[in-house]
Short mmCIF file of C-alpha atoms in Angstrom, two decimals:
data_model
loop_
_atom_site.label_atom_id
_atom_site.label_comp_id
_atom_site.label_asym_id
_atom_site.label_seq_id
_atom_site.Cartn_x
_atom_site.Cartn_y
_atom_site.Cartn_z
CA UNK A 1 0.14 0.16 -0.23
CA UNK A 2 1.18 3.36 -1.02
CA UNK A 3 2.43 5.50 1.94
CA UNK A 4 0.47 9.02 1.98
CA UNK A 5 2.69 12.05 1.23
CA UNK A 6 2.49 13.77 4.39
CA UNK A 7 5.37 15.37 6.38
CA UNK A 8 6.22 14.21 9.94
CA UNK A 9 5.41 17.51 11.74
CA UNK A 10 2.52 19.74 10.33
CA UNK A 11 1.07 23.06 11.24
CA UNK A 12 -2.21 22.25 13.49
CA UNK A 13 -4.47 23.98 11.10
CA UNK A 14 -3.41 21.50 8.19
CA UNK A 15 -3.16 18.32 9.87
CA UNK A 16 -6.80 17.44 8.00
CA UNK A 17 -5.42 18.66 5.39
CA UNK A 18 -5.07 16.68 1.81
CA UNK A 19 -1.60 14.70 1.52
CA UNK A 20 0.62 16.90 -0.42
CA UNK A 21 0.93 16.36 -4.20
CA UNK A 22 4.03 15.33 -6.28
CA UNK A 23 4.39 17.44 -9.88
CA UNK A 24 7.03 17.68 -11.93
CA UNK A 25 9.22 20.72 -12.19
CA UNK A 26 7.98 20.85 -15.67
CA UNK A 27 4.17 21.20 -14.60
CA UNK A 28 4.88 23.78 -12.13
CA UNK A 29 6.98 26.35 -13.63
CA UNK A 30 7.67 27.86 -17.47
CA UNK A 31 10.94 28.27 -19.15
CA UNK A 32 12.78 31.63 -19.20
CA UNK A 33 14.53 31.79 -22.44
CA UNK A 34 14.59 35.50 -23.48
CA UNK A 35 18.09 36.48 -24.75
CA UNK A 36 19.89 39.59 -23.56
CA UNK A 37 20.69 41.19 -27.09
CA UNK A 38 21.59 44.64 -27.01
CA UNK A 39 20.35 45.18 -23.44
CA UNK A 40 23.15 46.49 -20.65
CA UNK A 41 22.76 43.85 -17.80
CA UNK A 42 25.27 42.83 -15.42
CA UNK A 43 26.62 39.18 -16.29
CA UNK A 44 26.43 36.97 -13.03
CA UNK A 45 27.44 33.44 -12.39
CA UNK A 46 26.30 31.39 -9.18
CA UNK A 47 28.08 30.12 -6.84
CA UNK A 48 27.08 27.25 -4.32
CA UNK A 49 26.07 28.55 -0.74
CA UNK A 50 25.94 32.09 -1.90
CA UNK A 51 23.64 32.54 -4.99
CA UNK A 52 24.21 35.37 -7.56
CA UNK A 53 27.74 36.85 -7.74
CA UNK A 54 28.69 39.29 -10.67
CA UNK A 55 31.43 37.61 -12.93
CA UNK A 56 33.70 40.97 -12.14
CA UNK A 57 33.63 39.85 -8.48
CA UNK A 58 33.63 35.97 -8.95
CA UNK A 59 36.58 35.62 -12.00
CA UNK A 60 38.11 39.19 -11.32
CA UNK A 61 36.56 40.11 -14.61
CA UNK A 62 33.32 39.77 -17.35
CA UNK A 63 33.97 36.63 -18.73
CA UNK A 64 30.72 36.82 -20.94
CA UNK A 65 32.96 38.09 -24.15
CA UNK A 66 31.17 37.16 -27.34
CA UNK A 67 28.60 35.08 -25.82
CA UNK A 68 27.04 37.88 -24.00
CA UNK A 69 24.03 38.65 -26.12
CA UNK A 70 23.17 34.98 -26.07
CA UNK A 71 22.89 34.95 -22.48
CA UNK A 72 19.36 34.77 -20.62
CA UNK A 73 17.94 37.64 -19.03
CA UNK A 74 16.59 36.83 -15.61
CA UNK A 75 13.98 38.77 -13.19
CA UNK A 76 13.57 38.96 -9.80
CA UNK A 77 11.58 35.90 -8.96
CA UNK A 78 13.25 34.05 -11.67
CA UNK A 79 14.99 30.50 -10.59
CA UNK A 80 18.40 29.51 -12.22
CA UNK A 81 19.95 26.28 -12.17
CA UNK A 82 23.87 25.74 -12.29
CA UNK A 83 24.70 22.44 -13.34
CA UNK A 84 28.54 22.76 -11.72
CA UNK A 85 28.95 20.30 -9.19
CA UNK A 86 30.74 21.74 -5.84
CA UNK A 87 30.91 20.35 -2.48
CA UNK A 88 27.50 21.73 -1.38
CA UNK A 89 25.81 20.75 -4.03
CA UNK A 90 27.11 18.02 -6.22
CA UNK A 91 24.13 17.70 -8.78
CA UNK A 92 24.41 21.50 -8.86
CA UNK A 93 22.50 24.22 -7.23
CA UNK A 94 19.35 26.69 -7.77
CA UNK A 95 18.81 29.85 -6.53
CA UNK A 96 16.25 32.66 -7.20
CA UNK A 97 17.24 36.08 -7.72
CA UNK A 98 16.31 38.51 -5.59
CA UNK A 99 16.68 42.28 -5.15
CA UNK A 100 18.73 42.55 -8.44
CA UNK A 101 15.91 43.78 -11.18
CA UNK A 102 17.49 42.37 -14.08
CA UNK A 103 20.72 40.51 -14.99
CA UNK A 104 22.39 38.26 -17.73
CA UNK A 105 23.13 34.68 -16.72
CA UNK A 106 24.86 32.28 -19.19
CA UNK A 107 23.11 30.34 -21.29
CA UNK A 108 24.22 26.90 -20.30
CA UNK A 109 22.23 27.68 -17.17
CA UNK A 110 18.43 26.43 -16.86
CA UNK A 111 16.13 29.72 -15.69
CA UNK A 112 12.51 29.42 -15.13
CA UNK A 113 9.67 30.74 -13.13
CA UNK A 114 6.95 29.43 -11.20
CA UNK A 115 3.31 29.32 -12.25
CA UNK A 116 0.79 31.24 -9.86
CA UNK A 117 -0.16 29.33 -6.81
CA UNK A 118 3.55 28.35 -6.22
CA UNK A 119 5.39 30.30 -3.83
CA UNK A 120 8.87 31.11 -4.44
CA UNK A 121 9.92 31.16 -1.21
CA UNK A 122 8.68 27.57 -0.06
CA UNK A 123 10.24 26.34 -3.38
CA UNK A 124 13.55 28.47 -2.42
CA UNK A 125 13.68 26.13 0.72
CA UNK A 126 13.08 22.96 -1.12
CA UNK A 127 16.28 23.55 -3.19
CA UNK A 128 18.31 24.62 -0.47
CA UNK A 129 17.88 21.30 0.95
CA UNK A 130 18.91 19.89 -2.31
CA UNK A 131 15.41 18.25 -3.40
CA UNK A 132 16.66 18.54 -6.79
CA UNK A 133 19.90 16.77 -6.43
CA UNK A 134 18.61 13.84 -4.76
CA UNK A 135 16.54 13.12 -8.13
CA UNK A 136 19.32 14.25 -10.33
CA UNK A 137 22.22 11.87 -8.96
CA UNK A 138 20.57 9.00 -11.38
CA UNK A 139 21.22 10.77 -14.68
CA UNK A 140 24.74 11.73 -13.66
CA UNK A 141 26.53 9.11 -15.74
CA UNK A 142 30.11 10.69 -15.41
CA UNK A 143 31.93 13.68 -14.23
CA UNK A 144 31.63 17.12 -14.90
CA UNK A 145 32.57 18.09 -18.73
CA UNK A 146 35.79 20.00 -19.59
CA UNK A 147 33.38 23.21 -18.82
CA UNK A 148 32.95 22.27 -15.34
CA UNK A 149 29.38 21.55 -15.87
CA UNK A 150 27.56 18.10 -15.49
CA UNK A 151 25.47 16.04 -18.23
CA UNK A 152 22.00 17.13 -16.97
CA UNK A 153 19.74 17.79 -19.88
CA UNK A 154 16.52 20.35 -19.67
CA UNK A 155 14.26 16.94 -19.44
CA UNK A 156 16.13 15.15 -16.82
CA UNK A 157 15.97 18.65 -14.75
CA UNK A 158 12.04 19.69 -15.42
CA UNK A 159 11.42 15.64 -14.60
CA UNK A 160 12.37 16.00 -11.05
CA UNK A 161 9.07 16.30 -8.62
CA UNK A 162 8.67 18.21 -5.90
CA UNK A 163 6.54 17.62 -2.84
CA UNK A 164 4.14 20.19 -2.32
CA UNK A 165 0.66 21.28 -0.41
CA UNK A 166 -1.83 24.00 -0.77
CA UNK A 167 -0.82 27.36 -1.64
CA UNK A 168 -1.62 28.55 2.42
CA UNK A 169 0.28 25.73 3.98
CA UNK A 170 3.65 26.25 1.33
CA UNK A 171 3.22 29.99 2.71
CA UNK A 172 3.12 28.67 6.32
CA UNK A 173 6.37 26.36 6.00
CA UNK A 174 8.19 29.11 4.17
CA UNK A 175 7.16 32.10 6.85
CA UNK A 176 8.44 29.68 9.59
CA UNK A 177 11.64 28.81 7.74
CA UNK A 178 12.31 32.25 6.81
CA UNK A 179 12.24 33.58 10.35
CA UNK A 180 14.89 30.76 11.28
CA UNK A 181 16.72 32.41 8.42
CA UNK A 182 16.89 35.40 9.32
CA UNK A 183 18.00 34.57 12.56
CA UNK A 184 20.54 33.09 11.08
CA UNK A 185 21.77 35.69 8.84
CA UNK A 186 21.96 37.92 12.32
CA UNK A 187 23.83 35.79 13.81
CA UNK A 188 26.51 35.48 11.01
CA UNK A 189 26.41 39.34 11.05
CA UNK A 190 27.41 39.13 14.95
CA UNK A 191 30.11 36.45 14.20
CA UNK A 192 31.31 38.75 11.17
CA UNK A 193 31.75 41.82 13.01
CA UNK A 194 33.17 40.10 16.19
CA UNK A 195 35.78 38.76 13.45
CA UNK A 196 36.60 42.04 12.04
CA UNK A 197 36.80 43.85 15.15
CA UNK A 198 39.48 41.29 16.25
CA UNK A 199 41.46 41.92 12.95
CA UNK A 200 41.54 45.75 13.09
CA UNK A 201 42.71 44.97 17.10
CA UNK A 202 45.38 42.78 15.72
CA UNK A 203 46.37 45.82 13.17
CA UNK A 204 46.61 48.07 16.60
CA UNK A 205 48.15 46.11 19.23
CA UNK A 206 51.10 45.19 16.82
CA UNK A 207 53.72 46.98 15.39
CA UNK A 208 53.46 47.38 11.84
CA UNK A 209 56.01 46.04 9.56
CA UNK A 210 59.29 47.99 10.02
CA UNK A 211 58.02 49.66 12.82
CA UNK A 212 58.79 49.13 16.87
CA UNK A 213 55.87 50.54 18.77
CA UNK A 214 52.18 49.65 18.40
CA UNK A 215 49.51 52.37 17.61
CA UNK A 216 47.51 51.21 20.28
CA UNK A 217 48.99 50.03 23.68
CA UNK A 218 47.57 49.75 27.06
CA UNK A 219 47.87 52.80 29.25
CA UNK A 220 50.30 50.63 31.62
CA UNK A 221 52.72 49.90 28.80
CA UNK A 222 52.79 53.70 27.15
CA UNK A 223 55.84 54.73 28.66
CA UNK A 224 57.51 50.79 28.19
CA UNK A 225 59.84 51.53 25.32
CA UNK A 226 60.17 50.14 21.99
CA UNK A 227 59.42 46.52 21.18
CA UNK A 228 62.77 44.54 20.13
CA UNK A 229 62.75 43.60 16.30
CA UNK A 230 64.63 40.01 16.20
CA UNK A 231 64.99 37.73 12.97
CA UNK A 232 63.21 34.11 13.49
CA UNK A 233 66.81 32.93 14.05
CA UNK A 234 67.36 35.45 17.24
CA UNK A 235 64.51 34.40 18.98
CA UNK A 236 64.90 30.14 18.55
CA UNK A 237 66.13 27.11 16.41
CA UNK A 238 64.28 25.68 14.15
CA UNK A 239 62.99 21.82 14.33
CA UNK A 240 62.14 19.84 11.02
CA UNK A 241 59.17 17.51 11.11
CA UNK A 242 58.87 13.45 10.81
CA UNK A 243 61.18 12.05 8.36
CA UNK A 244 61.87 8.52 6.51
CA UNK A 245 58.26 7.54 7.06
CA UNK A 246 56.30 4.83 4.94
CA UNK A 247 52.71 4.47 4.61
CA UNK A 248 53.00 1.26 6.78
CA UNK A 249 54.09 3.42 9.64
CA UNK A 250 50.71 5.51 9.82
CA UNK A 251 47.96 4.80 12.03
CA UNK A 252 49.32 3.48 15.02
CA UNK A 253 52.08 4.11 17.76
CA UNK A 254 52.90 7.76 18.94
CA UNK A 255 50.78 11.12 18.64
CA UNK A 256 52.12 13.71 15.70
CA UNK A 257 50.44 16.68 14.93
CA UNK A 258 48.94 16.86 11.71
CA UNK A 259 49.34 19.90 9.10
CA UNK A 260 45.54 20.54 9.36
CA UNK A 261 45.90 21.07 13.24
CA UNK A 262 48.14 23.80 12.59
CA UNK A 263 46.28 25.03 9.86
CA UNK A 264 43.09 25.13 11.65
CA UNK A 265 43.77 26.35 15.32
CA UNK A 266 46.11 28.85 16.80
CA UNK A 267 47.15 26.23 19.50
CA UNK A 268 46.96 22.32 19.29
CA UNK A 269 44.39 19.82 20.67
CA UNK A 270 46.77 16.83 21.21
CA UNK A 271 43.21 15.01 21.33
CA UNK A 272 42.98 15.35 17.77
CA UNK A 273 46.61 13.63 16.77
CA UNK A 274 47.38 11.05 14.40
CA UNK A 275 49.53 8.27 15.10
CA UNK A 276 52.59 7.00 13.66
CA UNK A 277 55.35 4.32 14.47
CA UNK A 278 58.62 5.59 15.99
CA UNK A 279 61.27 3.13 16.94
CA UNK A 280 63.71 3.80 19.86
CA UNK A 281 66.74 4.18 17.78
CA UNK A 282 65.23 6.69 15.31
CA UNK A 283 66.36 10.38 15.47
CA UNK A 284 63.25 12.56 15.34
CA UNK A 285 62.27 15.94 17.05
CA UNK A 286 59.97 15.47 19.83
CA UNK A 287 57.58 18.00 20.70
CA UNK A 288 57.59 20.60 23.71
CA UNK A 289 55.59 22.89 25.61
CA UNK A 290 55.92 26.64 23.95
CA UNK A 291 56.99 25.00 20.80
CA UNK A 292 55.61 27.27 17.46
CA UNK A 293 54.46 24.88 14.50
CA UNK A 294 54.37 26.13 10.95
CA UNK A 295 52.96 24.81 7.72
CA UNK A 296 55.99 25.07 4.99
CA UNK A 297 53.90 24.11 1.99
CA UNK A 298 50.46 24.82 0.60
CA UNK A 299 48.57 25.80 -2.50
CA UNK A 300 48.25 29.63 -1.98
CA UNK A 301 50.55 31.93 -0.08
CA UNK A 302 48.10 32.97 2.62
CA UNK A 303 48.64 29.27 3.48
CA UNK A 304 52.30 29.05 4.32
CA UNK A 305 53.88 29.88 7.40
CA UNK A 306 50.25 29.43 9.08
CA UNK A 307 51.46 29.00 13.29
CA UNK A 308 50.02 26.85 16.00
CA UNK A 309 51.65 26.72 19.46
CA UNK A 310 52.00 23.71 21.62
CA UNK A 311 50.43 25.71 25.22
CA UNK A 312 50.38 22.18 27.34
CA UNK A 313 53.58 19.87 27.82
CA UNK A 314 52.63 16.72 25.80
CA UNK A 315 51.88 13.79 28.11
CA UNK A 316 53.73 11.50 26.26
CA UNK A 317 56.29 11.72 23.19
CA UNK A 318 54.71 13.70 20.47
CA UNK A 319 56.03 14.60 17.12
CA UNK A 320 55.34 16.87 14.11
CA UNK A 321 54.04 15.64 10.65
CA UNK A 322 56.78 16.08 7.66
CA UNK A 323 55.36 19.31 6.20
CA UNK A 324 55.80 21.62 8.85
CA UNK A 325 58.45 22.78 11.31
CA UNK A 326 58.54 23.68 14.68
CA UNK A 327 60.30 27.14 16.07
CA UNK A 328 61.77 26.55 19.77
CA UNK A 329 62.77 29.62 21.56
CA UNK A 330 66.18 29.70 23.25
CA UNK A 331 64.46 31.30 26.30
CA UNK A 332 61.71 29.60 26.81
CA UNK A 333 60.39 32.22 29.40
CA UNK A 334 60.96 35.15 27.20
CA UNK A 335 58.16 33.96 25.11
CA UNK A 336 54.42 33.66 26.09
CA UNK A 337 52.88 30.80 24.55
CA UNK A 338 49.57 32.35 24.29
CA UNK A 339 51.12 35.40 23.16
CA UNK A 340 53.15 33.75 20.42
CA UNK A 341 49.24 32.32 19.01
CA UNK A 342 48.53 36.01 18.21
CA UNK A 343 52.13 37.18 17.32
CA UNK A 344 52.82 34.65 14.63
CA UNK A 345 49.31 35.65 13.23
CA UNK A 346 49.87 39.53 13.21
CA UNK A 347 49.19 41.44 10.02
CA UNK A 348 53.09 42.24 9.70
CA UNK A 349 54.22 38.54 10.35
CA UNK A 350 51.52 37.61 7.33
CA UNK A 351 52.89 39.99 5.22
CA UNK A 352 56.65 39.10 5.99
CA UNK A 353 55.76 35.45 5.02
CA UNK A 354 53.53 36.11 2.08
CA UNK A 355 56.36 38.20 0.74
CA UNK A 356 58.93 35.52 0.74
CA UNK A 357 56.52 32.46 -0.04
CA UNK A 358 57.94 30.80 -3.36
CA UNK A 359 56.11 28.80 -6.19
CA UNK A 360 53.81 28.87 -9.22
CA UNK A 361 51.27 25.91 -8.36
CA UNK A 362 52.37 25.41 -4.77
CA UNK A 363 53.98 27.83 -2.55
CA UNK A 364 56.66 26.55 -0.10
CA UNK A 365 58.79 28.30 2.09
CA UNK A 366 62.66 27.01 3.33
CA UNK A 367 63.47 27.14 6.70
CA UNK A 368 66.55 28.84 5.68
CA UNK A 369 64.46 31.85 4.23
CA UNK A 370 62.04 31.31 7.28
CA UNK A 371 65.15 32.08 9.73
CA UNK A 372 65.76 35.67 8.31
CA UNK A 373 62.11 36.88 9.13
CA UNK A 374 62.15 39.96 11.14
CA UNK A 375 59.41 40.55 13.71
CA UNK A 376 59.15 42.99 17.01
CA UNK A 377 58.36 41.63 20.16
CA UNK A 378 58.06 42.96 23.55
CA UNK A 379 60.24 42.16 26.29
CA UNK A 380 57.88 43.04 28.92
CA UNK A 381 56.35 39.59 29.98
CA UNK A 382 53.16 41.30 31.53
CA UNK A 383 52.16 43.55 28.42
CA UNK A 384 52.86 40.25 26.15
CA UNK A 385 50.24 38.50 28.89
CA UNK A 386 47.62 41.67 28.69
CA UNK A 387 47.70 41.32 24.86
CA UNK A 388 47.10 37.70 24.95
CA UNK A 389 44.38 37.70 27.38
CA UNK A 390 42.47 40.70 25.62
CA UNK A 391 42.63 38.70 21.87
CA UNK A 392 42.28 35.29 23.98
CA UNK A 393 38.56 36.78 25.33
CA UNK A 394 37.68 38.15 21.70
CA UNK A 395 38.21 34.52 20.63
CA UNK A 396 36.18 33.17 23.56
CA UNK A 397 33.35 35.37 22.35
CA UNK A 398 33.87 34.12 18.69
CA UNK A 399 33.61 30.61 19.63
CA UNK A 400 30.30 31.27 21.50
CA UNK A 401 28.64 33.03 18.56
CA UNK A 402 29.72 30.30 16.11
CA UNK A 403 28.20 27.57 18.66
CA UNK A 404 25.05 29.87 18.55
CA UNK A 405 25.27 30.20 14.46
CA UNK A 406 25.95 26.39 14.10
CA UNK A 407 23.06 25.31 16.97
CA UNK A 408 20.59 27.31 14.64
CA UNK A 409 21.65 25.94 11.50
CA UNK A 410 21.35 22.36 12.97
CA UNK A 411 17.60 23.31 14.23
CA UNK A 412 16.66 24.52 10.83
CA UNK A 413 18.14 21.25 9.16
CA UNK A 414 16.32 19.23 11.52
CA UNK A 415 13.31 21.23 11.49
CA UNK A 416 13.31 20.81 7.31
CA UNK A 417 13.66 17.01 7.95
CA UNK A 418 10.02 17.13 9.71
CA UNK A 419 8.74 19.55 7.81
CA UNK A 420 9.03 18.21 4.30
CA UNK A 421 7.87 14.47 3.46
CA UNK A 422 10.19 12.23 1.57
CA UNK A 423 9.26 10.44 -1.97
CA UNK A 424 9.44 7.06 -1.56
CA UNK A 425 11.90 6.44 -4.31
CA UNK A 426 14.25 8.90 -2.58
CA UNK A 427 14.49 6.76 0.70
#
């Protein structure tokens, strides 16, 4: 017996209503195919997770070229399907244009508008939860083509079925989820404002390149004198990561800090270490409290020389992965570990690294070059601690707001699973 197409959670006024229908997208929409011609419109692209983006912003230039006149005129309220696969939407993404007026979209996109009685805001949520992608999977017979687009035909796309209630229930669901979206947007803005504030504070609390006095100093340190500029080689010695290891050595044995750990956080959480077998007779560098770890190679210069600090003494012998190196201060007490978290993420330090990162397809920084980087450090331990405490408290706020934002997103995801029924062939 066929199961009724109804959601697990339904608003009280609709609990006695008829079951949902499952029309094809072709039945409830009309294609949008007007060509741009001589009209002067902004050429756009679509980015998964973001939506419409001007081409000059996404690609650094207008890429429409001679194809511009063949682009499709898209107006507010129209939907556009981008066949490009992405991590968020492997079968492509769908967005409706809001607040742009009119734009020019590449003619490889599938553009459509809903018929009367079908609510844009409801279907926006359907496409956000990837209702289309689940059904399109069976039509993808190979990976993306050379132009990055999946081999999805218009017929396949318009044949997808979208579970749909009557208009009043569409509107109720859309209003509920839209209010959650507003909360998520507000929380995201608060989080972004905190990150921007921290970035600005970092620019003020650390001297600019070539300078030895920060532009903003806590009152009790304004008469403390200049910071001391040193090369990395004057601060401490550089230690390499694991050497002479094969794939068989990993997955068991002693903990080692991974590249990803360093890249993802300004301090190392030992619980996230992976394992490597190290024999007793091997000569490998062991990590200590206060060691500052750096990435040595990446695909972009912004990701080279990223730092993370060992804040507590490792309980067991711990090692470093092969693609990174460590800085160990000659005088442990001269450099506060918490202060180091921020010192080696300061704008002047980052500029020094990107200036010397070398490569074409992959960027690297050698230890010999890294040793020559100059960085200003306050000798006053209390000032180091004060700066660390100030920025650490901001990090705590950022972490709290991040958790709030993730909780809202998780709540919405769970609510969407309850508010939308699932077609039997999707289970």
